[in-house]
Coordinates of C-alpha atoms and ligand atoms in Angstrom, one line a residue:
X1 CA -55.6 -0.7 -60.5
X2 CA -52.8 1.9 -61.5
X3 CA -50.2 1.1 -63.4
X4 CA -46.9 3.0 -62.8
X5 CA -44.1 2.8 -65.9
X6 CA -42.4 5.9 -65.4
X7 CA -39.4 7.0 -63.5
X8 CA -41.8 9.5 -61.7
X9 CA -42.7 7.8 -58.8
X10 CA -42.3 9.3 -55.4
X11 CA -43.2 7.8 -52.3
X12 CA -42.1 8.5 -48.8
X13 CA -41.8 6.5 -45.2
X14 CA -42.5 9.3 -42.5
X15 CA -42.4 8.0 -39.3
X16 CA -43.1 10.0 -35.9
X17 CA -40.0 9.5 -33.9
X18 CA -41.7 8.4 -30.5
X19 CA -40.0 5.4 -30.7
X20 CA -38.1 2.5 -31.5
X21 CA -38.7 1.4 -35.4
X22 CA -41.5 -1.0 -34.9
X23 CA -42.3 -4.3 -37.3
X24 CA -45.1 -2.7 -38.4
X25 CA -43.3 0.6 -39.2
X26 CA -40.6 -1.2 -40.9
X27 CA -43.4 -3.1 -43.2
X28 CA -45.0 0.2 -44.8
X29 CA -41.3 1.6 -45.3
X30 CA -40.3 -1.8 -47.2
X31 CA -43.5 -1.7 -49.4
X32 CA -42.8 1.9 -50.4
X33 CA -39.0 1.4 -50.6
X34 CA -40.0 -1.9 -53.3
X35 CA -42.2 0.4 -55.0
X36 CA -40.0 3.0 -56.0
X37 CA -37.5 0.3 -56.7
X38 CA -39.3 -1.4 -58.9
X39 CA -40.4 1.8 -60.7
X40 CA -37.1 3.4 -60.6
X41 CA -38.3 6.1 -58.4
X42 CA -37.6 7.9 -55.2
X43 CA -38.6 7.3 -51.9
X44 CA -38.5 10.1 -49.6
X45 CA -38.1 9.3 -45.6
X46 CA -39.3 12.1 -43.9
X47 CA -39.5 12.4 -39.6
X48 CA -42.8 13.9 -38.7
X49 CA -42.1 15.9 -35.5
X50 CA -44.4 18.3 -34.8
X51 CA -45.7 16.8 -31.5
X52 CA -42.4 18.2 -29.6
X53 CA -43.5 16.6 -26.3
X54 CA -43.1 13.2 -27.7
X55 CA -41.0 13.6 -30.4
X56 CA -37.1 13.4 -29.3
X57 CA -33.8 13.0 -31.5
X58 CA -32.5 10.0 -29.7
X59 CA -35.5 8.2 -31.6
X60 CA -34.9 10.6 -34.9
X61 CA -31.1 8.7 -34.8
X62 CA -32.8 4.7 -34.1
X63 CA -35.0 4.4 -36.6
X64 CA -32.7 6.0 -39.4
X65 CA -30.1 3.6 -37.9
X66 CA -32.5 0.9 -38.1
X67 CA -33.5 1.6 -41.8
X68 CA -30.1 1.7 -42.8
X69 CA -29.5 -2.2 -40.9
X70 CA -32.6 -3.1 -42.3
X71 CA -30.5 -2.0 -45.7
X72 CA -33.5 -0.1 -47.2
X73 CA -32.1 3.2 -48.1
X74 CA -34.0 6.1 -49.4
X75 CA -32.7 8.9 -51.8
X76 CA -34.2 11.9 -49.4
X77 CA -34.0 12.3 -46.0
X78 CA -33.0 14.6 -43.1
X79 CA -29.6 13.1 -43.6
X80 CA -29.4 12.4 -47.3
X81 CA -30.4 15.8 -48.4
X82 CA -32.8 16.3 -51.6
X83 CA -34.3 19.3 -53.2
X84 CA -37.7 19.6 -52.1
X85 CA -36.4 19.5 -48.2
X86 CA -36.3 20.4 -45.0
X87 CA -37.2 16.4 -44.3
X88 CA -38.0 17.4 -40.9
X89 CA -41.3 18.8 -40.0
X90 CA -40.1 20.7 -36.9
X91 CA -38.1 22.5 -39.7
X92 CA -41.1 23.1 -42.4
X93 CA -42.6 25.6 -39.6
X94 CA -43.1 28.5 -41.4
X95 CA -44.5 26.4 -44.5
X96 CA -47.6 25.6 -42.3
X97 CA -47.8 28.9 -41.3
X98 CA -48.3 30.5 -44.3
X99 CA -50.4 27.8 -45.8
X100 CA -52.6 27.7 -42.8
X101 CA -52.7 31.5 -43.2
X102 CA -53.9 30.9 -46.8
X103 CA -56.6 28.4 -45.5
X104 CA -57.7 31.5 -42.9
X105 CA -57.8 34.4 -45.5
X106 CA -59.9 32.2 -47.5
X107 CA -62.3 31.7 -44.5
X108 CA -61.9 27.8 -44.9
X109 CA -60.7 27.9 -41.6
X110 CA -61.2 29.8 -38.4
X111 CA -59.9 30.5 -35.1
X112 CA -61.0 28.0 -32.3
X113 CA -60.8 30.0 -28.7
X114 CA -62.2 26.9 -27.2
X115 CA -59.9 25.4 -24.5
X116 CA -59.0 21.7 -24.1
X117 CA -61.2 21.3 -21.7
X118 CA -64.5 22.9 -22.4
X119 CA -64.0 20.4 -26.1
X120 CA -63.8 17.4 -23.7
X121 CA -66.8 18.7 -21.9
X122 CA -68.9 19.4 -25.6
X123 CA -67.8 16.0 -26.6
X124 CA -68.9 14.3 -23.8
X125 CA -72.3 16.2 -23.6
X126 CA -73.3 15.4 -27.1
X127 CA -72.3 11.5 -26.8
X128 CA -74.4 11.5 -23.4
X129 CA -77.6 13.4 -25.9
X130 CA -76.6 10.9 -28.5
X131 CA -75.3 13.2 -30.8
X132 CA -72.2 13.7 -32.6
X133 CA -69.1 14.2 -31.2
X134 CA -68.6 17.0 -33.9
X135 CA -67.4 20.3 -32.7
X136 CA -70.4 22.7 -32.5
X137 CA -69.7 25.5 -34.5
X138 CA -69.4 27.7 -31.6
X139 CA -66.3 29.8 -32.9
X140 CA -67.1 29.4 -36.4
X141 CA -69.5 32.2 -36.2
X142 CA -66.7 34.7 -35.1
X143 CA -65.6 37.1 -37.7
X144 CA -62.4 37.2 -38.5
X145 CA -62.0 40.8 -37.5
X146 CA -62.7 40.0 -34.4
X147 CA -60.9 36.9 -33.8
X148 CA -57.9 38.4 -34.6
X149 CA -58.5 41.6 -31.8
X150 CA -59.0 38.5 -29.5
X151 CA -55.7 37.3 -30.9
X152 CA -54.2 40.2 -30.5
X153 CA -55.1 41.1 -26.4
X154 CA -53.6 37.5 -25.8
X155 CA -56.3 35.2 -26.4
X156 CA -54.9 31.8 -27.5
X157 CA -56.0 29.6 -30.3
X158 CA -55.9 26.9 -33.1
X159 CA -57.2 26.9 -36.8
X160 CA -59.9 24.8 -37.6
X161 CA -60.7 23.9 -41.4
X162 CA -64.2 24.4 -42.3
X163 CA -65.3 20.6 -42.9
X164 CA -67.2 20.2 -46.3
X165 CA -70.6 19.1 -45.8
X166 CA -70.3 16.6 -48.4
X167 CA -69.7 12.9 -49.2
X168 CA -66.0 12.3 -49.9
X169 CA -65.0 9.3 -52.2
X170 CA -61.7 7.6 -51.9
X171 CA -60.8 5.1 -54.5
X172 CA -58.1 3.1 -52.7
X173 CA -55.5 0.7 -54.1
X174 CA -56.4 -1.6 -51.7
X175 CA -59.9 -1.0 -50.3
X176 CA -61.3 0.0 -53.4
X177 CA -64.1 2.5 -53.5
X178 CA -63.9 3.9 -49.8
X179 CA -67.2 6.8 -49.0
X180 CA -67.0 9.0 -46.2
X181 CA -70.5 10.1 -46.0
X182 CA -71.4 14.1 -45.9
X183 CA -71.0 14.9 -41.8
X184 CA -69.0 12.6 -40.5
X185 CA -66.4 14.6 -40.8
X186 CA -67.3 17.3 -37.8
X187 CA -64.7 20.4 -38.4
X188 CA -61.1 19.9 -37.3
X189 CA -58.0 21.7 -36.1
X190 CA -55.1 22.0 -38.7
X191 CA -53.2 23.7 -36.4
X192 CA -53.4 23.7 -32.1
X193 CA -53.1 26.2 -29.5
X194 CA -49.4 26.7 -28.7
X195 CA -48.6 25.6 -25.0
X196 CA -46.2 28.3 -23.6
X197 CA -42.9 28.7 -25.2
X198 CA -44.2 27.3 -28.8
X199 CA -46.1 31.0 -29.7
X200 CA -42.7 32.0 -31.2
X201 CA -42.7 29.6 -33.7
X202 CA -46.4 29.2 -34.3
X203 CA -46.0 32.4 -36.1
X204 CA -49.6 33.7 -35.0
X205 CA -51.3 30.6 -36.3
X206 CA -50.5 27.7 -33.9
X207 CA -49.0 25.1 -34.1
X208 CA -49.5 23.0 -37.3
X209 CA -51.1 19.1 -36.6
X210 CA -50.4 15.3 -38.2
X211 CA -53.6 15.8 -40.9
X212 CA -52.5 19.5 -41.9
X213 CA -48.6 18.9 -42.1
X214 CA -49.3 15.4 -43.9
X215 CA -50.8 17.2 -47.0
X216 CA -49.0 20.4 -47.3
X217 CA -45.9 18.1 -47.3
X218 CA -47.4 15.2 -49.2
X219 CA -48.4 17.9 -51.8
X220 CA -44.9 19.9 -51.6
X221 CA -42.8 16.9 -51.5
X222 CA -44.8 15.6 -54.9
X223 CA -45.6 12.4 -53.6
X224 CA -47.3 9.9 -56.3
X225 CA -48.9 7.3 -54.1
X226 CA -49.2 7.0 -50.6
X227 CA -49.0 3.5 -49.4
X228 CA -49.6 3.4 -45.2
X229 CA -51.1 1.3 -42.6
X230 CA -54.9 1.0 -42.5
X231 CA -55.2 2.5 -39.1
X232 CA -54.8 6.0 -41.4
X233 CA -57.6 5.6 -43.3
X234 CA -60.0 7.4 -41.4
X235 CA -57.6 10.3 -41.3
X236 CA -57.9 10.4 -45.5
X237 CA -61.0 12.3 -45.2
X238 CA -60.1 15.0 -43.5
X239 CA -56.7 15.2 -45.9
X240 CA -58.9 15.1 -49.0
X241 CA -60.8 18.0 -47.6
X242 CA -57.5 19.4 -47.6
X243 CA -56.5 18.8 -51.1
X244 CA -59.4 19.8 -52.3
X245 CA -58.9 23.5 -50.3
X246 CA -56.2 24.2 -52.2
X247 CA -56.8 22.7 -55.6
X248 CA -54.4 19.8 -55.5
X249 CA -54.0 16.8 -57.2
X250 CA -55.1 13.2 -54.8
X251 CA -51.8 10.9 -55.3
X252 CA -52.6 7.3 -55.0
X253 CA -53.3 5.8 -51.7
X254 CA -53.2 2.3 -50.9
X255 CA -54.1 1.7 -47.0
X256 CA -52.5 -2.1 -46.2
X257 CA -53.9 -4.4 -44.4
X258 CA -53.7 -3.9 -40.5
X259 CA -51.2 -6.8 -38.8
X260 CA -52.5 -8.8 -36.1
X261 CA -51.1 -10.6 -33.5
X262 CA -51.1 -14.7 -33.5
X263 CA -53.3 -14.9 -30.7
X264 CA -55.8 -12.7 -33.7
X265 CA -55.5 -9.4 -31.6
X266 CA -54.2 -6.1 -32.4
X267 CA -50.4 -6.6 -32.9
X268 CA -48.4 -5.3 -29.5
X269 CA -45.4 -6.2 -27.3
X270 CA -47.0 -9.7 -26.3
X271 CA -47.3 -11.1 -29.6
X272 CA -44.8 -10.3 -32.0
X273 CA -44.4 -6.6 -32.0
X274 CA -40.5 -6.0 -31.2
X275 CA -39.0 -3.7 -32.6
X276 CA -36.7 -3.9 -35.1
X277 CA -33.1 -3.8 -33.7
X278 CA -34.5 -6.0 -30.8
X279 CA -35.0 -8.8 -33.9
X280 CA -31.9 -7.9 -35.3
X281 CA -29.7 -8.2 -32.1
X282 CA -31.2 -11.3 -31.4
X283 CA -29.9 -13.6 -34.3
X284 CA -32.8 -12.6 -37.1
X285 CA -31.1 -11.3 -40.6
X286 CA -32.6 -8.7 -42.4
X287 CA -33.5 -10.6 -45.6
X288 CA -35.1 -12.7 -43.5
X289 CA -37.3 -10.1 -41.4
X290 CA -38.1 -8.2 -44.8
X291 CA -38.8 -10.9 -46.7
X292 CA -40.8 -12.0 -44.0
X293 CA -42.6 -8.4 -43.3
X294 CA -43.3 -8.1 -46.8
X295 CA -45.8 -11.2 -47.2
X296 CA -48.1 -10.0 -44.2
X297 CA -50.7 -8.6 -46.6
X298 CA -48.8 -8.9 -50.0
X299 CA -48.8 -11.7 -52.3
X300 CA -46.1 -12.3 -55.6
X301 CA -48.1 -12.6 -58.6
X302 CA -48.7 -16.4 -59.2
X303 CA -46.7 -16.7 -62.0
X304 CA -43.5 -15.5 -60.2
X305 CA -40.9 -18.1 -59.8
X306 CA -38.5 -17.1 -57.0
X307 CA -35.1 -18.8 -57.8
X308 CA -34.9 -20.3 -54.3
X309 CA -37.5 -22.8 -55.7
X310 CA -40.3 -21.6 -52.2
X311 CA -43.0 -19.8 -53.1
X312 CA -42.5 -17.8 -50.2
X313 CA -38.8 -17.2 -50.0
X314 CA -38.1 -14.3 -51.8
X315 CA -34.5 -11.9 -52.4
X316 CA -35.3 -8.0 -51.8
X317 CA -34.2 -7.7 -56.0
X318 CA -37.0 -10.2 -56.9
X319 CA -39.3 -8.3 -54.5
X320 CA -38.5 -5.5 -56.3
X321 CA -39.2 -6.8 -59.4
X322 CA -42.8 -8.4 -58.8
X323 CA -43.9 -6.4 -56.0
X324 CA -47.4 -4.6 -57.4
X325 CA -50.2 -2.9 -55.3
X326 CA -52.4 -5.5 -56.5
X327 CA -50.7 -7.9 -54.3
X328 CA -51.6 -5.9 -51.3
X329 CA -54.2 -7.6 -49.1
X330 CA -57.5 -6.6 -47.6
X331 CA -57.8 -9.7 -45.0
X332 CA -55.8 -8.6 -41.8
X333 CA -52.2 -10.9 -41.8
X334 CA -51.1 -12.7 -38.8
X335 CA -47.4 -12.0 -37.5
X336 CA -46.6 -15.4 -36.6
X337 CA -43.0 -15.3 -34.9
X338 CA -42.5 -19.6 -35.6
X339 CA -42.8 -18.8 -39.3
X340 CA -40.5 -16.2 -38.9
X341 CA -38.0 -18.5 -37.4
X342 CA -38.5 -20.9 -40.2
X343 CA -37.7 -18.3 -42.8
X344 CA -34.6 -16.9 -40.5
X345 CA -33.5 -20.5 -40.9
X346 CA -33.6 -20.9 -44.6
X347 CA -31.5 -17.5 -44.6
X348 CA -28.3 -19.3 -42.7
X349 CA -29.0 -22.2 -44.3
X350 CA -28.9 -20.7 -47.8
X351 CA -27.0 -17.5 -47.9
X352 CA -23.3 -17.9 -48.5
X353 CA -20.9 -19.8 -46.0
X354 CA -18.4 -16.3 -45.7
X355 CA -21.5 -14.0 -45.3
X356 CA -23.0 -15.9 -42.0
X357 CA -19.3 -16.5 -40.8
X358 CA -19.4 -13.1 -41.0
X359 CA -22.5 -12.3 -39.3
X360 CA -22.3 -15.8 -36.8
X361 CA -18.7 -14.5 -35.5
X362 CA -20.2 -11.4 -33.1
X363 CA -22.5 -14.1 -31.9
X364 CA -19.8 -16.4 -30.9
X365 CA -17.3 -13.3 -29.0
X366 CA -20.8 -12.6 -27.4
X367 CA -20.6 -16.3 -25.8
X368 CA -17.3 -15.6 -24.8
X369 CA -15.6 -17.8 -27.9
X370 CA -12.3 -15.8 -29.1
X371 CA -13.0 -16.9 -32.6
X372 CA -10.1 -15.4 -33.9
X373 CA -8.2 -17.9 -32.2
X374 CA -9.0 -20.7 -34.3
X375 CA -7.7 -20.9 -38.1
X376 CA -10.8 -19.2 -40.1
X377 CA -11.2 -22.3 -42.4
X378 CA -11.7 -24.5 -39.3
X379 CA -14.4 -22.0 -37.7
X380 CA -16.0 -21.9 -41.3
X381 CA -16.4 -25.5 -41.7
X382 CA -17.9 -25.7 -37.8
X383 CA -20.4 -23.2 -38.9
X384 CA -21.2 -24.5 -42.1
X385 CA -21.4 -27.9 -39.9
X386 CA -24.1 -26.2 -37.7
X387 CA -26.1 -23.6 -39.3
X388 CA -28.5 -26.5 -41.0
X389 CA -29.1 -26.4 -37.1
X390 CA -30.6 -23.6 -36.2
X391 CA -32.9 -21.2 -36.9
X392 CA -31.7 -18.3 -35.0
X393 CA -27.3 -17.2 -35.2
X394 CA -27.2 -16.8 -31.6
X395 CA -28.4 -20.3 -31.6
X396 CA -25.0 -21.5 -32.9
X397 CA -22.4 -21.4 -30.6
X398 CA -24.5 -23.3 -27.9
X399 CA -25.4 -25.6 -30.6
X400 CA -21.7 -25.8 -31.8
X401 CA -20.5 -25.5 -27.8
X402 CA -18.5 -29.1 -28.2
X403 CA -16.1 -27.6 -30.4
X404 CA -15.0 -24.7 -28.0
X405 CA -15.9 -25.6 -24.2
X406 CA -13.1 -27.1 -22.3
X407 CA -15.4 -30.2 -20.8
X408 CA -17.8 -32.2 -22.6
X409 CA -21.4 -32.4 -21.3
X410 CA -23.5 -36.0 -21.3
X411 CA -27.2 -35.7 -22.3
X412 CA -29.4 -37.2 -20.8
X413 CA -31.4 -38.7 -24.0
X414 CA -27.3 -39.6 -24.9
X415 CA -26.1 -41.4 -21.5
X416 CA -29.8 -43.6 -21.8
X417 CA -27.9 -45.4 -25.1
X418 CA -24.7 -46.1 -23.0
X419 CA -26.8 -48.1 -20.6
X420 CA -27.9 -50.5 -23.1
X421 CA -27.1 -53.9 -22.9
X422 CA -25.6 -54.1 -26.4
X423 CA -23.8 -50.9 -25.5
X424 CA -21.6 -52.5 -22.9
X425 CA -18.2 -53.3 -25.4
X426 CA -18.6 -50.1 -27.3
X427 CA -16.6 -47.6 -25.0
X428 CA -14.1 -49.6 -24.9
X429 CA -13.5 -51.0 -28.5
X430 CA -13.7 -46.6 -29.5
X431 CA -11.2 -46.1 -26.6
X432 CA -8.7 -48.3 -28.6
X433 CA -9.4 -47.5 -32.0
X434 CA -8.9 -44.0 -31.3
X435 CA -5.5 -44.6 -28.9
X436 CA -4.0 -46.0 -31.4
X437 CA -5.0 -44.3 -35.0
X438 CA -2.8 -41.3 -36.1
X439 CA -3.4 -38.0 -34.7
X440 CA -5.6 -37.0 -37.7
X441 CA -8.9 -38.5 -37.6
X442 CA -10.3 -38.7 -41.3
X443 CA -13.6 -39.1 -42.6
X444 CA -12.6 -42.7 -43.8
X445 CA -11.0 -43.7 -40.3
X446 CA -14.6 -43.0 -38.6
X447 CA -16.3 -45.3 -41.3
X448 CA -13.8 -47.9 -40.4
X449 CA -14.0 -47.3 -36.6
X450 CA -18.0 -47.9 -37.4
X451 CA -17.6 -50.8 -38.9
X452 CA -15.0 -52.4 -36.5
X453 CA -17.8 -51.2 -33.4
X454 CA -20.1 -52.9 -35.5
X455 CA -18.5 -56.4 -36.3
X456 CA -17.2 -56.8 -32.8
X457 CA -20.0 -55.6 -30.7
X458 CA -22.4 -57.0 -33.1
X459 CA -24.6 -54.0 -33.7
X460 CA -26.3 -52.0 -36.1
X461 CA -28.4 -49.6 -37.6
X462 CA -28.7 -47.3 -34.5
X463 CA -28.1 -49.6 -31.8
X464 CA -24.3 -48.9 -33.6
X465 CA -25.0 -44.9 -34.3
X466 CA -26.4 -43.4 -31.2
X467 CA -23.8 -45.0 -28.4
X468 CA -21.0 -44.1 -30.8
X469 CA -21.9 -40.8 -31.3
X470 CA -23.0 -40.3 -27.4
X471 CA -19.7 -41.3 -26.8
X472 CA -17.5 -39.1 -28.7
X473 CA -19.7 -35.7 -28.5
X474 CA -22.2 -36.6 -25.5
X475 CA -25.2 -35.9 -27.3
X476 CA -28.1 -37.7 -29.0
X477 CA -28.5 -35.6 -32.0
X478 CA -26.1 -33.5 -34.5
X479 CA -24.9 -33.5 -37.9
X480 CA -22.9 -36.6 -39.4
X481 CA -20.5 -37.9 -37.4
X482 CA -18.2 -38.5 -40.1
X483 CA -18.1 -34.9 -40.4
X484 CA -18.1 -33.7 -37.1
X485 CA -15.3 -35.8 -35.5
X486 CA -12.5 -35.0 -38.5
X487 CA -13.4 -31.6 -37.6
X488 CA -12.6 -32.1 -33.9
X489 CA -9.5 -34.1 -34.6
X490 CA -8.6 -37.2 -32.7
X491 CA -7.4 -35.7 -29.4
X492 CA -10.3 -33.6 -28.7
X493 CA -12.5 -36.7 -29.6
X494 CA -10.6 -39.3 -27.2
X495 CA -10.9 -36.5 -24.5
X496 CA -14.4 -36.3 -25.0
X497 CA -14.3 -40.0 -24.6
X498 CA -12.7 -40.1 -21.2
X499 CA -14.4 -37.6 -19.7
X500 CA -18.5 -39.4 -21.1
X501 CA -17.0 -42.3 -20.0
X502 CA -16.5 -41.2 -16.6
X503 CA -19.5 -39.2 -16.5
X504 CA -21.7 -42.3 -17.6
X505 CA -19.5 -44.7 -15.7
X506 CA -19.0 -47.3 -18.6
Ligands
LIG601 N1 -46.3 9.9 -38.9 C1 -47.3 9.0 -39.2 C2 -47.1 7.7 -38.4 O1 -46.0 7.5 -37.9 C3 -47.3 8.6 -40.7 C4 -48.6 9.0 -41.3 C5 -48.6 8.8 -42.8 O2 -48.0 7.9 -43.3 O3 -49.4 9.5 -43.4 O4 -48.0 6.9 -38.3

């Protein structure tokens, strides 16, 4: 395995903005971003646009917004400028050109006259024959003089690089020893027939593809390792062939582990793969997604000792400090969405109080709860009461909902303990403690309202719990009472009364 111990690591994120930033997208970006972290490096986000038709900048603006949510910023980038830019491949144009150019002078590559069509038509004849879907050579016998008369009277066309005929070895972080064997590499287009309106820009040479544009900026950008989804390794070959072309140094790849659904199927809308502002808006905090995201395929090094005392809960700084390629994963990982609620959960349980206030309080005007209405240390405490509640922050004002409704509502699990037999003298002995105790309701009055229930009605354990806390919040579950009715104060708490009382008819 490589080890890195310089400050000259440089890795980039480049994703194609045909969409929303993806789960999946957002786990390569955090691997590279802890990489260059933990190096001291640079990580370069670059937006690969050169398929126009689906690329758009509405999707350009989501997924840098996303990243910057996500918190994972990068130190180059079509907004953060840098020296080895433009970030944009729609902008690099001309660079293609005139590499592609090289590649063509060089008679590595050649023009392709061969139209969509007639390829899908070769392709599907040789798989019928049981050959090859290679492409047969047919323009690679045109000379170049005469390609470019064809060129010239208006013919259209695309570069394609002579393939080697030879095996190509890729020693990946993560794979290991990866062969392509000679030929299955058929040869391929580095740059496509322009559709009309594009032969402007493709300066004469068409119009530059993913494989071609991947190297020259890979190359130009001086990227040290590449660390990318699996579903890119087959691509490698052809970009080694282009490395080799021009004499370059390979960086490092490491091909992660693909992400599967946890039905075991390829990760989609069904099981898991939202993207990421969808997981965001919905109550999920980003140290929770990332450190979630960054253990599908990656292990710490077993002798790591997060400071949360959970092998698996980790702080984006102490991923930064451990995270190695070596941790990286062959197996496939599972996106299980119940683990990541677990983990969201030990977030607002653990971060601190005024930081999921903070984040809680949109959740709360969202439910139609004018927070600022209430005295911040009160709304703090009810949080603080509730978030060992949930797993989710939109989650909390339903769970919290006694505090702010105007009526009270009687569970069903709740109004089954009022029944009881034993129950019978409880609603009223509460009725008159609470009447006539001082408007304040402390922590030590509810003890002594407990134990005054429990002498008179001669209960205990929860035969003396559950119908006094069905009675004064209408619910079978929550945290300690002797917390939660101080918190309500005494009026609230004797209306809640009244109105289960009514409800329950005891
Ligand atoms: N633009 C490619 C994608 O979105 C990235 C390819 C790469 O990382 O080399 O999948």
């Amino acid at each position: 395995m490589t080890s890195q111990s310089s400050s000259s690591v440089r890795v980039r994120y480049a994703p194609s903005p045909t969409g929303y930033l993806h789960v999946g997208g957002a786990r390569t970006l955090l691997f590279n971003y802890l990489y260059a972290k933990k190096y001291g490096g640079i990580l370069v986000l670059r937006i690969e646009d050169t398929d126009q038709a689906r690329s758009t900048r509405e999707h350009e603006k989501m997924i840098l917004s996303d990243v910057q949510r996500l918190g994972l910023n990068y130190q180059e980038g079509p907004d953060a400028g840098g020296s080895v830019g433009p970030y944009r491949q729609s902008e690099r144009l001309s660079i293609y050109a005139q590499r592609a150019r090289e590649l063509f002078d060089r008679d590595q590559a050649y023009y392709c006259f061969c139209s969509d069509s007639l390829l899908t038509q070769k392709r599907e004849l040789a798989m019928k024959l049981g050959k090859s879907p290679h492409y047969d050579g047919t323009c690679a016998r045109i000379s170049k003089d005469e390609a470019l008369k064809r060129l010239k009277a208006g013919e259209k066309a695309g570069l394609r690089f002579r393939a080697y005929q030879k095996d190509m070895v890729l020693q990946d972080e993560v794979r290991g020893r990866v062969e392509f064997k000679a030929g299955s590499v058929g040869d391929f287009l580095i740059t496509r027939t322009p559709s009309s309106g594009e032969e402007e820009i493709a300066e004469g040479i068409g119009m530059p593809v993913y494989n071609f544009c991947c190297v020259i900026d890979d190359n130009a950008m001086g990227m040290t390792h590449i660390i990318r989804g699996e579903d890119h390794l087959s691509n490698t070959a052809r970009q080694l062939m282009i490395y080799e072309a021009f004499g370059w140094k390979t960086p490092v790849f490491a091909h992660t582990a693909m992400v599967l659904g946890s039905d075991r199927q390829k990760l989609s809308k069904r099981n898991g793969d939202t993207s990421v502002f969808e997981y965001l808006d919905s109550g999920y905090m980003p140290e929770a997604l990332l450190n979630f995201l960054v253990l599908l395929g990656w292990w710490p090094p077993n002798d790591f000792k997060p400071s949360s005392g959970h092998p698996e809960i980790l702080s984006v700084d102490e991923l930064a400090q451990c995270f190695n390629l070596d941790g990286l994963q062959k197996a496939p990982a599972v996106f299980d969405v119940q683990k990541l609620q677990w983990m969201n959960g030990q977030y607002i349980k653990h971060l601190p109080l005024d930081e999921i206030v903070k984040r809680a309080k949109p959740f709360f005007v969202k439910a139609g709860i004018e927070v600022d209405k209430y005295p911040a240390d009160w709304f703090a405490q009810v949080v603080d009461l509730y978030r060992v509640e949930v797993s989710l922050l939109k989650d909390l004002p339903k769970a919290a909902a006694l505090f702010f409704d105007a009526s009270v509502t009687l569970e069903t699990a709740a109004q089954d303990w009022l029944k009881s037999e034993k129950s019978q003298p409880i609603p009223g002995l509460i009725s008159g403690f609470l009447e006539s105790s001082s408007a304040s309701l402390t922590a030590d009055d509810v003890a002594t309202m407990q134990k005054m229930v429990a002498e008179k009605a001669g209960v205990k354990g929860k035969e003396l719990f559950m119908p006094v806390r069905a009675l004064t919040t209408g619910m079978a579950h929550g945290p300690e009472l002797k917390k939660v009715l101080p918190l309500l104060g005494r009026d609230r708490v004797l209306r809640h009364v009244q109105e289960i009382r009514r409800q329950a008819g005891v």
